[in-house]
Tab-separated table of C-alpha atoms and ligand atoms in Angstrom:
chain	number	residue	atom	x	y	z
A	1	MET	CA	118.381	73.767	49.581
A	2	ASP	CA	115.006	74.491	47.916
A	3	PRO	CA	112.876	71.383	48.129
A	4	LYS	CA	112.686	71.815	43.948
A	5	CYS	CA	116.345	70.995	43.920
A	6	LYS	CA	116.124	67.758	45.687
A	7	PHE	CA	115.764	64.557	44.705
A	8	PRO	CA	113.354	62.942	47.224
A	9	THR	CA	111.703	60.436	45.849
A	10	ALA	CA	112.682	56.937	44.408
A	11	ASP	CA	110.884	58.029	41.147
A	12	GLU	CA	113.247	60.848	40.834
A	13	ILE	CA	116.365	58.660	41.281
A	14	ASP	CA	115.289	56.142	38.363
A	15	LYS	CA	114.783	58.975	35.530
A	16	LEU	CA	118.763	59.357	36.248
A	17	ILE	CA	120.201	56.156	37.723
A	18	CYS	CA	119.469	52.492	36.390
A	19	ALA	CA	121.057	48.999	37.814
A	20	GLU	CA	119.131	46.889	35.066
A	21	ILE	CA	119.829	45.437	32.005
A	22	PRO	CA	118.227	47.233	28.869
A	23	ASP	CA	116.077	45.509	26.408
A	24	LYS	CA	118.407	44.272	23.744
A	25	GLU	CA	115.814	44.862	20.681
A	26	THR	CA	115.004	48.644	21.647
A	27	ASP	CA	118.200	49.751	22.769
A	28	LEU	CA	120.903	47.727	21.453
A	29	GLU	CA	123.729	50.534	21.848
A	30	LEU	CA	123.098	50.696	25.401
A	31	TYR	CA	122.969	47.100	25.710
A	32	ASN	CA	126.320	46.735	24.250
A	33	ILE	CA	128.012	49.329	26.779
A	34	ILE	CA	126.408	47.662	29.861
A	35	THR	CA	127.920	44.301	28.430
A	36	GLU	CA	131.180	45.591	28.124
A	37	CYS	CA	131.344	47.986	30.822
A	38	MET	CA	128.982	48.009	33.370
A	39	ILE	CA	128.611	43.983	34.577
A	40	HIS	CA	130.003	43.289	37.626
A	41	GLY	CA	132.191	40.313	38.201
A	42	PRO	CA	131.392	37.512	37.850
A	43	CYS	CA	132.337	36.826	41.543
A	44	GLY	CA	131.023	34.829	44.362
A	45	ALA	CA	131.085	30.975	44.523
A	46	ALA	CA	131.504	30.607	40.937
A	47	TYR	CA	134.467	32.858	40.444
A	48	PRO	CA	136.284	32.664	43.867
A	49	SER	CA	139.628	34.215	42.428
A	50	SER	CA	137.688	37.065	40.991
A	51	PRO	CA	140.161	40.529	42.280
A	52	CYS	CA	137.074	41.650	44.401
A	53	MET	CA	137.126	38.624	46.467
A	54	GLU	CA	137.753	39.236	49.775
A	55	GLU	CA	137.614	36.412	52.599
A	56	GLY	CA	135.350	34.600	50.529
A	57	SER	CA	132.930	37.352	49.424
A	58	CYS	CA	132.376	40.037	47.346
A	59	SER	CA	134.023	42.834	48.579
A	60	LYS	CA	131.912	45.336	46.407
A	61	PHE	CA	128.565	43.188	47.649
A	62	TYR	CA	127.913	41.686	44.377
A	63	PRO	CA	125.538	40.134	43.456
A	64	LYS	CA	123.207	42.448	44.539
A	65	GLN	CA	119.428	41.717	45.925
A	66	ASN	CA	116.955	41.643	43.493
A	67	PHE	CA	114.253	44.729	44.449
A	68	LYS	CA	110.997	45.296	42.453
A	69	THR	CA	111.252	49.073	43.266
A	70	THR	CA	113.851	51.806	44.194
A	71	SER	CA	113.592	52.767	48.188
A	72	ILE	CA	116.136	54.712	50.318
A	73	ASP	CA	117.183	52.623	53.038
A	74	LYS	CA	116.994	54.167	56.815
A	75	GLU	CA	120.784	55.677	56.294
A	76	GLY	CA	119.752	57.824	53.548
A	77	TYR	CA	121.244	55.265	51.000
A	78	PRO	CA	119.172	54.171	47.638
A	79	VAL	CA	118.605	50.479	47.125
A	80	TYR	CA	118.346	50.640	43.402
A	81	ARG	CA	115.376	48.722	41.293
A	82	ARG	CA	116.868	45.087	40.235
A	83	ARG	CA	113.797	43.432	39.344
A	84	ASN	CA	114.077	39.410	38.101
A	85	ASP	CA	112.911	40.123	34.659
A	86	GLY	CA	114.573	37.117	33.443
A	87	ARG	CA	117.574	39.298	31.097
A	88	PHE	CA	121.227	38.397	31.653
A	89	ILE	CA	124.245	38.871	30.186
A	90	GLU	CA	126.891	36.266	29.602
A	91	LYS	CA	130.148	36.935	30.603
A	92	ASN	CA	132.894	33.977	31.347
A	93	GLY	CA	130.222	31.450	30.265
A	94	PHE	CA	128.323	32.929	33.236
A	95	LYS	CA	124.682	34.275	33.419
A	96	CYS	CA	124.856	37.847	35.145
A	97	ASP	CA	121.187	38.899	35.485
A	98	ASN	CA	120.241	42.717	37.048
A	99	ARG	CA	121.991	41.775	40.401
A	100	TYR	CA	125.453	42.494	38.889
A	101	VAL	CA	124.710	45.517	37.014
A	102	VAL	CA	126.607	48.348	38.091
A	103	PRO	CA	124.462	51.578	38.479
A	104	TYR	CA	124.464	54.116	35.418
A	105	ASN	CA	123.179	56.630	33.801
A	106	ARG	CA	122.239	56.261	30.092
A	107	PHE	CA	123.121	59.636	28.986
A	108	LEU	CA	126.773	59.483	30.155
A	109	LEU	CA	127.118	56.207	28.568
A	110	ILE	CA	126.034	56.723	25.148
A	111	LYS	CA	128.072	60.392	25.493
A	112	TYR	CA	131.067	59.013	26.428
A	113	HIS	CA	131.060	54.973	25.789
A	114	ALA	CA	133.069	54.089	28.459
A	115	GLN	CA	132.581	52.837	32.258
A	116	ILE	CA	131.313	55.292	34.555
A	117	ASN	CA	129.715	54.277	37.685
A	118	VAL	CA	127.422	56.672	39.193
A	119	GLU	CA	125.789	56.924	42.640
A	120	TRP	CA	123.078	59.003	44.117
A	121	CYS	CA	124.855	60.602	47.162
A	122	ASN	CA	121.980	63.148	48.623
A	123	GLN	CA	122.462	61.812	52.020
A	124	THR	CA	124.035	63.006	55.243
A	125	GLY	CA	127.441	60.858	55.028
A	126	THR	CA	130.505	61.295	53.358
A	127	GLN	CA	130.364	60.614	49.972
A	128	GLU	CA	133.895	60.582	47.151
A	129	GLY	CA	133.704	60.470	43.286
A	130	GLN	CA	136.151	59.406	41.501
A	131	MET	CA	137.251	59.251	37.820
A	132	ASN	CA	139.273	57.100	36.528
A	133	LEU	CA	140.891	57.296	32.724
A	134	GLN	CA	143.111	54.532	31.225
A	135	ASN	CA	144.247	53.448	27.894
A	136	GLU	CA	142.102	50.630	26.959
A	137	ASN	CA	145.365	48.445	25.729
A	138	THR	CA	146.880	49.261	29.416
A	139	PRO	CA	145.701	46.431	31.803
A	140	ALA	CA	143.797	48.129	34.881
A	141	SER	CA	145.946	47.830	38.112
A	142	LYS	CA	145.534	48.586	41.580
A	143	ASP	CA	147.080	51.676	43.489
A	144	GLU	CA	145.964	51.867	46.878
A	145	ILE	CA	147.845	55.109	47.323
A	146	GLN	CA	147.156	56.821	44.488
A	147	ASP	CA	142.968	55.974	45.207
A	148	TYR	CA	143.708	57.557	48.283
A	149	PHE	CA	145.128	60.873	46.778
A	150	ASP	CA	142.627	60.848	44.613
A	151	GLY	CA	140.006	60.873	46.909
A	152	ARG	CA	138.691	64.492	47.346
A	153	TYR	CA	136.577	65.303	50.249
A	154	VAL	CA	134.533	68.404	50.131
A	155	SER	CA	132.622	69.130	53.043
A	156	VAL	CA	129.162	70.313	53.275
A	157	CYS	CA	130.429	74.017	54.204
A	158	GLU	CA	132.886	73.988	51.496
A	159	ALA	CA	130.502	72.799	48.433
A	160	MET	CA	127.720	75.573	49.875
A	161	TRP	CA	130.429	78.104	49.954
A	162	ARG	CA	131.347	77.488	46.344
A	163	ILE	CA	127.915	76.923	45.120
A	164	LEU	CA	127.097	80.616	46.163
A	165	ALA	CA	129.940	81.954	44.753
A	166	TYR	CA	131.358	83.214	48.342
A	167	PRO	CA	135.217	84.513	47.668
A	168	ILE	CA	137.533	81.527	48.797
A	169	HIS	CA	140.712	83.759	49.036
A	170	TYR	CA	140.767	86.983	50.932
A	171	ARG	CA	143.471	88.798	49.194
A	172	GLN	CA	144.808	91.746	51.088
A	173	THR	CA	147.484	94.124	49.959
A	174	ALA	CA	151.096	93.323	50.932
A	175	VAL	CA	152.561	95.151	53.496
A	176	VAL	CA	156.236	95.297	53.357
A	177	PRO	CA	157.953	96.096	56.668
A	178	LEU	CA	160.937	98.432	56.109
A	179	THR	CA	163.566	98.613	58.256
A	180	PHE	CA	166.058	101.335	58.942
A	181	HIS	CA	169.029	101.933	61.047
A	182	GLN	CA	171.146	104.925	62.615
A	183	GLU	CA	174.596	105.257	60.480
A	184	GLY	CA	177.029	102.273	61.092
A	185	LYS	CA	174.883	100.565	63.202
A	186	HIS	CA	172.929	98.177	60.774
A	187	PRO	CA	172.791	94.675	61.487
A	188	ILE	CA	175.475	92.148	60.653
A	189	TYR	CA	174.883	88.507	60.383
A	190	PHE	CA	177.727	85.928	60.865
A	191	ARG	CA	178.444	82.607	61.656
A	192	GLU	CA	179.531	81.233	64.954
A	193	GLY	CA	183.370	80.971	64.902
A	194	GLU	CA	183.922	83.441	62.150
A	195	SER	CA	186.775	85.647	62.903
A	196	THR	CA	186.822	89.475	62.950
A	197	GLN	CA	188.385	89.884	59.979
A	198	ASP	CA	186.201	87.203	58.140
A	199	VAL	CA	183.368	89.097	59.213
A	200	MET	CA	184.529	92.300	58.345
A	201	ASP	CA	185.787	90.912	54.905
A	202	HIS	CA	181.972	90.024	54.089
A	203	ASP	CA	180.488	91.011	50.634
A	204	THR	CA	177.352	91.897	52.655
A	205	LEU	CA	178.935	94.175	55.477
A	206	ASP	CA	177.823	97.311	53.412
A	207	GLU	CA	174.525	95.673	52.685
A	208	SER	CA	171.047	96.666	54.033
A	209	GLN	CA	167.509	97.883	52.729
A	210	PHE	CA	168.006	100.882	54.098
A	211	LEU	CA	171.392	101.612	52.510
A	212	ALA	CA	169.921	100.239	49.431
A	213	LEU	CA	167.304	103.186	49.600
A	214	PHE	CA	169.926	105.953	49.535
A	215	GLU	CA	171.589	104.081	46.450
A	216	LEU	CA	168.355	103.988	44.540
A	217	ASN	CA	167.499	107.188	45.409
A	218	LYS	CA	170.969	108.621	43.709
A	219	CYS	CA	170.156	106.898	40.349
A	220	ASN	CA	166.501	106.908	40.525
A	221	GLU	CA	164.556	110.087	39.722
A	222	GLU	CA	161.173	108.740	40.119
A	223	ALA	CA	162.301	107.071	44.010
A	224	ARG	CA	163.439	110.804	44.674
A	225	ASN	CA	160.027	111.776	44.936
A	226	LEU	CA	158.914	109.018	47.086
A	227	LEU	CA	159.095	108.723	51.035
A	228	TYR	CA	160.283	105.810	52.219
A	229	GLU	CA	157.436	104.186	52.926
A	230	GLU	CA	155.766	104.782	49.561
A	231	ILE	CA	159.012	102.928	48.022
A	232	PRO	CA	157.321	99.383	47.986
A	233	SER	CA	154.450	100.664	46.005
A	234	LYS	CA	157.053	101.081	43.000
A	235	PHE	CA	159.748	99.227	43.499
A	236	ILE	CA	160.803	95.640	45.081
A	237	TRP	CA	163.672	94.698	47.653
A	238	ASP	CA	165.047	91.577	47.113
A	239	GLY	CA	166.692	90.626	50.475
A	240	LYS	CA	168.280	87.503	49.181
A	241	GLU	CA	170.230	89.253	46.080
A	242	LYS	CA	170.279	92.563	48.280
A	243	VAL	CA	169.007	94.751	44.885
A	244	VAL	CA	165.929	96.735	44.610
A	245	PHE	CA	164.375	96.743	41.231
A	246	ARG	CA	161.155	98.226	39.783
A	247	ARG	CA	158.283	96.633	39.871
A	248	LYS	CA	156.965	95.042	36.332
A	249	THR	CA	153.361	93.951	37.607
A	250	ARG	CA	150.751	96.416	38.642
A	251	ALA	CA	150.882	94.592	42.156
A	252	PHE	CA	150.777	97.359	44.703
A	253	ALA	CA	152.389	97.043	48.505
A	254	ILE	CA	152.301	99.363	51.091
A	255	GLY	CA	155.438	100.231	53.261
A	256	ARG	CA	155.368	100.388	57.103
A	257	ILE	CA	158.826	101.803	58.625
A	258	ASN	CA	159.472	99.534	61.865
A	259	TYR	CA	158.244	100.776	64.852
A	260	VAL	CA	160.708	102.471	67.476
A	261	PRO	CA	159.761	103.922	70.923
A	262	PRO	CA	160.607	107.774	71.380
A	263	THR	CA	162.959	106.262	74.639
A	264	ILE	CA	165.490	105.299	71.598
A	265	ASP	CA	166.330	109.082	70.974
A	266	ASP	CA	168.080	108.906	67.824
A	267	ALA	CA	166.264	106.171	66.309
A	268	TYR	CA	162.896	107.868	67.086
A	269	HIS	CA	163.526	111.006	65.407
A	270	LEU	CA	164.917	109.152	62.516
A	271	ARG	CA	161.998	107.738	61.843
A	272	ILE	CA	160.135	111.001	62.483
A	273	LEU	CA	162.248	112.423	59.207
A	274	LEU	CA	161.921	109.587	57.050
A	275	ASN	CA	158.126	110.095	57.095
A	276	SER	CA	158.689	113.729	55.830
A	277	VAL	CA	161.975	113.709	53.984
A	278	ARG	CA	161.643	112.461	50.335
A	279	GLY	CA	164.598	110.751	48.138
A	280	PRO	CA	167.228	110.588	51.138
A	281	THR	CA	170.900	109.723	49.594
A	282	SER	CA	172.798	109.803	52.962
A	283	PHE	CA	172.163	110.099	56.771
A	284	ASP	CA	173.481	113.457	56.195
A	285	HIS	CA	171.009	114.311	53.736
A	286	ILE	CA	168.080	113.228	56.058
A	287	LYS	CA	169.554	115.740	58.515
A	288	THR	CA	169.992	118.320	56.133
A	289	VAL	CA	167.306	121.150	56.547
A	290	ASN	CA	167.833	124.200	54.350
A	291	GLY	CA	171.198	123.479	53.618
A	292	VAL	CA	172.325	123.043	57.275
A	293	ILE	CA	173.250	119.675	58.122
A	294	HIS	CA	171.643	119.461	61.747
A	295	LYS	CA	174.104	117.438	64.810
A	296	SER	CA	171.158	115.188	65.648
A	297	TYR	CA	168.014	113.641	63.961
A	298	ARG	CA	166.040	115.033	66.636
A	299	GLU	CA	167.667	119.021	65.747
A	300	ALA	CA	166.531	118.241	62.112
A	301	CYS	CA	162.896	117.647	63.418
A	302	TYR	CA	162.588	120.864	65.228
A	303	ALA	CA	163.890	122.552	62.343
A	304	LEU	CA	161.722	121.407	59.684
A	305	GLY	CA	158.907	122.088	62.995
A	306	LEU	CA	157.707	118.616	63.438
A	307	LEU	CA	158.101	118.800	67.464
A	308	ASP	CA	156.417	122.310	68.022
A	309	ASP	CA	153.298	120.811	68.448
A	310	ASP	CA	154.079	117.737	69.700
A	311	LYS	CA	152.146	116.403	66.842
A	312	GLU	CA	154.705	113.183	66.845
A	313	TYR	CA	154.723	112.367	70.167
A	314	ILE	CA	150.990	112.225	69.957
A	315	GLU	CA	151.141	109.893	66.700
A	316	GLY	CA	153.489	107.657	69.113
A	317	ILE	CA	151.065	107.550	71.449
A	318	LYS	CA	148.404	106.726	69.035
A	319	GLU	CA	150.802	104.029	67.277
A	320	ALA	CA	151.698	102.371	70.299
A	321	HIS	CA	147.863	101.714	71.990
A	322	PHE	CA	147.457	100.024	68.614
A	323	MET	CA	149.912	97.599	69.530
A	324	PHE	CA	150.767	97.722	73.434
A	325	SER	CA	148.678	97.595	76.602
A	326	ALA	CA	147.648	100.744	78.131
A	327	LYS	CA	149.914	100.079	80.926
A	328	PHE	CA	152.824	99.992	78.495
A	329	VAL	CA	151.229	103.219	76.623
A	330	ARG	CA	150.986	105.102	80.085
A	331	LYS	CA	154.493	104.407	81.107
A	332	MET	CA	155.692	105.821	77.823
A	333	PHE	CA	153.590	108.842	78.505
A	334	VAL	CA	155.594	109.247	81.848
A	335	ARG	CA	158.929	109.055	80.439
A	336	MET	CA	158.185	111.683	77.540
A	337	LEU	CA	157.189	114.257	80.610
A	338	LEU	CA	160.115	113.422	82.756
A	339	SER	CA	162.175	113.744	79.623
A	340	ALA	CA	160.785	117.216	79.258
A	341	VAL	CA	160.372	116.564	75.269
A	342	LEU	CA	156.679	117.608	75.096
A	343	SER	CA	156.305	121.700	74.820
A	344	ALA	CA	152.626	121.721	75.630
A	345	PRO	CA	152.086	118.271	77.362
A	346	HIS	CA	148.285	119.048	78.565
A	347	ILE	CA	147.485	118.575	74.814
A	348	VAL	CA	149.030	115.489	74.103
A	349	TRP	CA	147.067	114.417	77.600
A	350	GLU	CA	143.936	115.815	75.993
A	351	GLU	CA	144.156	113.856	72.632
A	352	THR	CA	145.374	110.693	74.123
A	353	TRP	CA	143.740	110.486	77.313
A	354	THR	CA	141.009	107.636	76.401
A	355	MET	CA	144.180	105.402	75.017
A	356	LEU	CA	146.096	105.671	78.266
A	357	SER	CA	143.509	104.855	80.753
A	358	GLU	CA	141.110	102.854	78.628
A	359	ASP	CA	141.922	99.568	80.850
A	360	LYS	CA	140.932	101.248	84.023
A	361	LEU	CA	137.166	100.984	83.880
A	362	ARG	CA	137.453	97.422	83.074
A	363	ARG	CA	140.014	97.082	85.962
A	364	LYS	CA	137.532	98.655	88.270
A	365	ARG	CA	134.762	96.113	87.360
A	366	GLU	CA	136.639	92.947	87.559
B	1	ZN	ZN1	132.524	41.033	43.058
């Protein structure tokens, strides 16, 4: 902290906080507030039944000692000036002198005309500030549980973070996972013990996020112009109610179609098509290229020219490399070689060999 911003001396504390009875003649308004709100007790031997008394002494350590000047003790706590100047305020027939004054700030008391305890808290220990507003007609009642909840601890790090106005929340664009499945292969959820007929009778049998895409595309022109992964930017899928609805706010989300390895041939090629075909309304629609419904998704991929340059396989390796170990990605490459799906394996190798071998150097060093 900049030295100018610290309160390094007792003089500085005295300017802000006082623990003495003011002069009745020159500052009557403050004097009256102190009388009303800022005198602790009386307690101690004179009033052993005071609520602050615990095991024969005041739990708030009143009466304090007289001190001629304000100082700061070894732990960094302030010891306020409480001169023995003969001033006192009579409460319940007891003469309370400066030793019974709760530390206060004149400005705050005059402004709010209420009990406002002030503490100088520039030491390294933990401090807690409490404010308690209550109706003056309602007697104060001690609620320790509430007191506990009211105590809000702000650490030094958090305080600095907030003072310097650094962002508190990192907000990132929502990524919506998009599921898909082959025809008739969507997951069905049922409870243990349900009969086959019960399961077949479920209303949700024909519902899935992916099937809802077809329905949306059938009736919404805007959706038909979008790829599946672009749908979440304009529409929201409510998985509970099984409905898709238009985004009302300007909130934005990115869609990510679930990953499928090339070993699951049909699903893998279906996923490739979903990244190219806009607005599909059925499974056959996805397989249709130039008016021809192809037998498999793979054939449709070829018809669209998506597999000629092995680009999808290269992308597949890159994507897997992002998520899995180099060993896994190598196995994937070997499987591609063995299944003879690559038209130019050496090009795939040249594009991906650094990913396929990234752990080799490290392993050799070990
Ligand atoms: Zn007390």
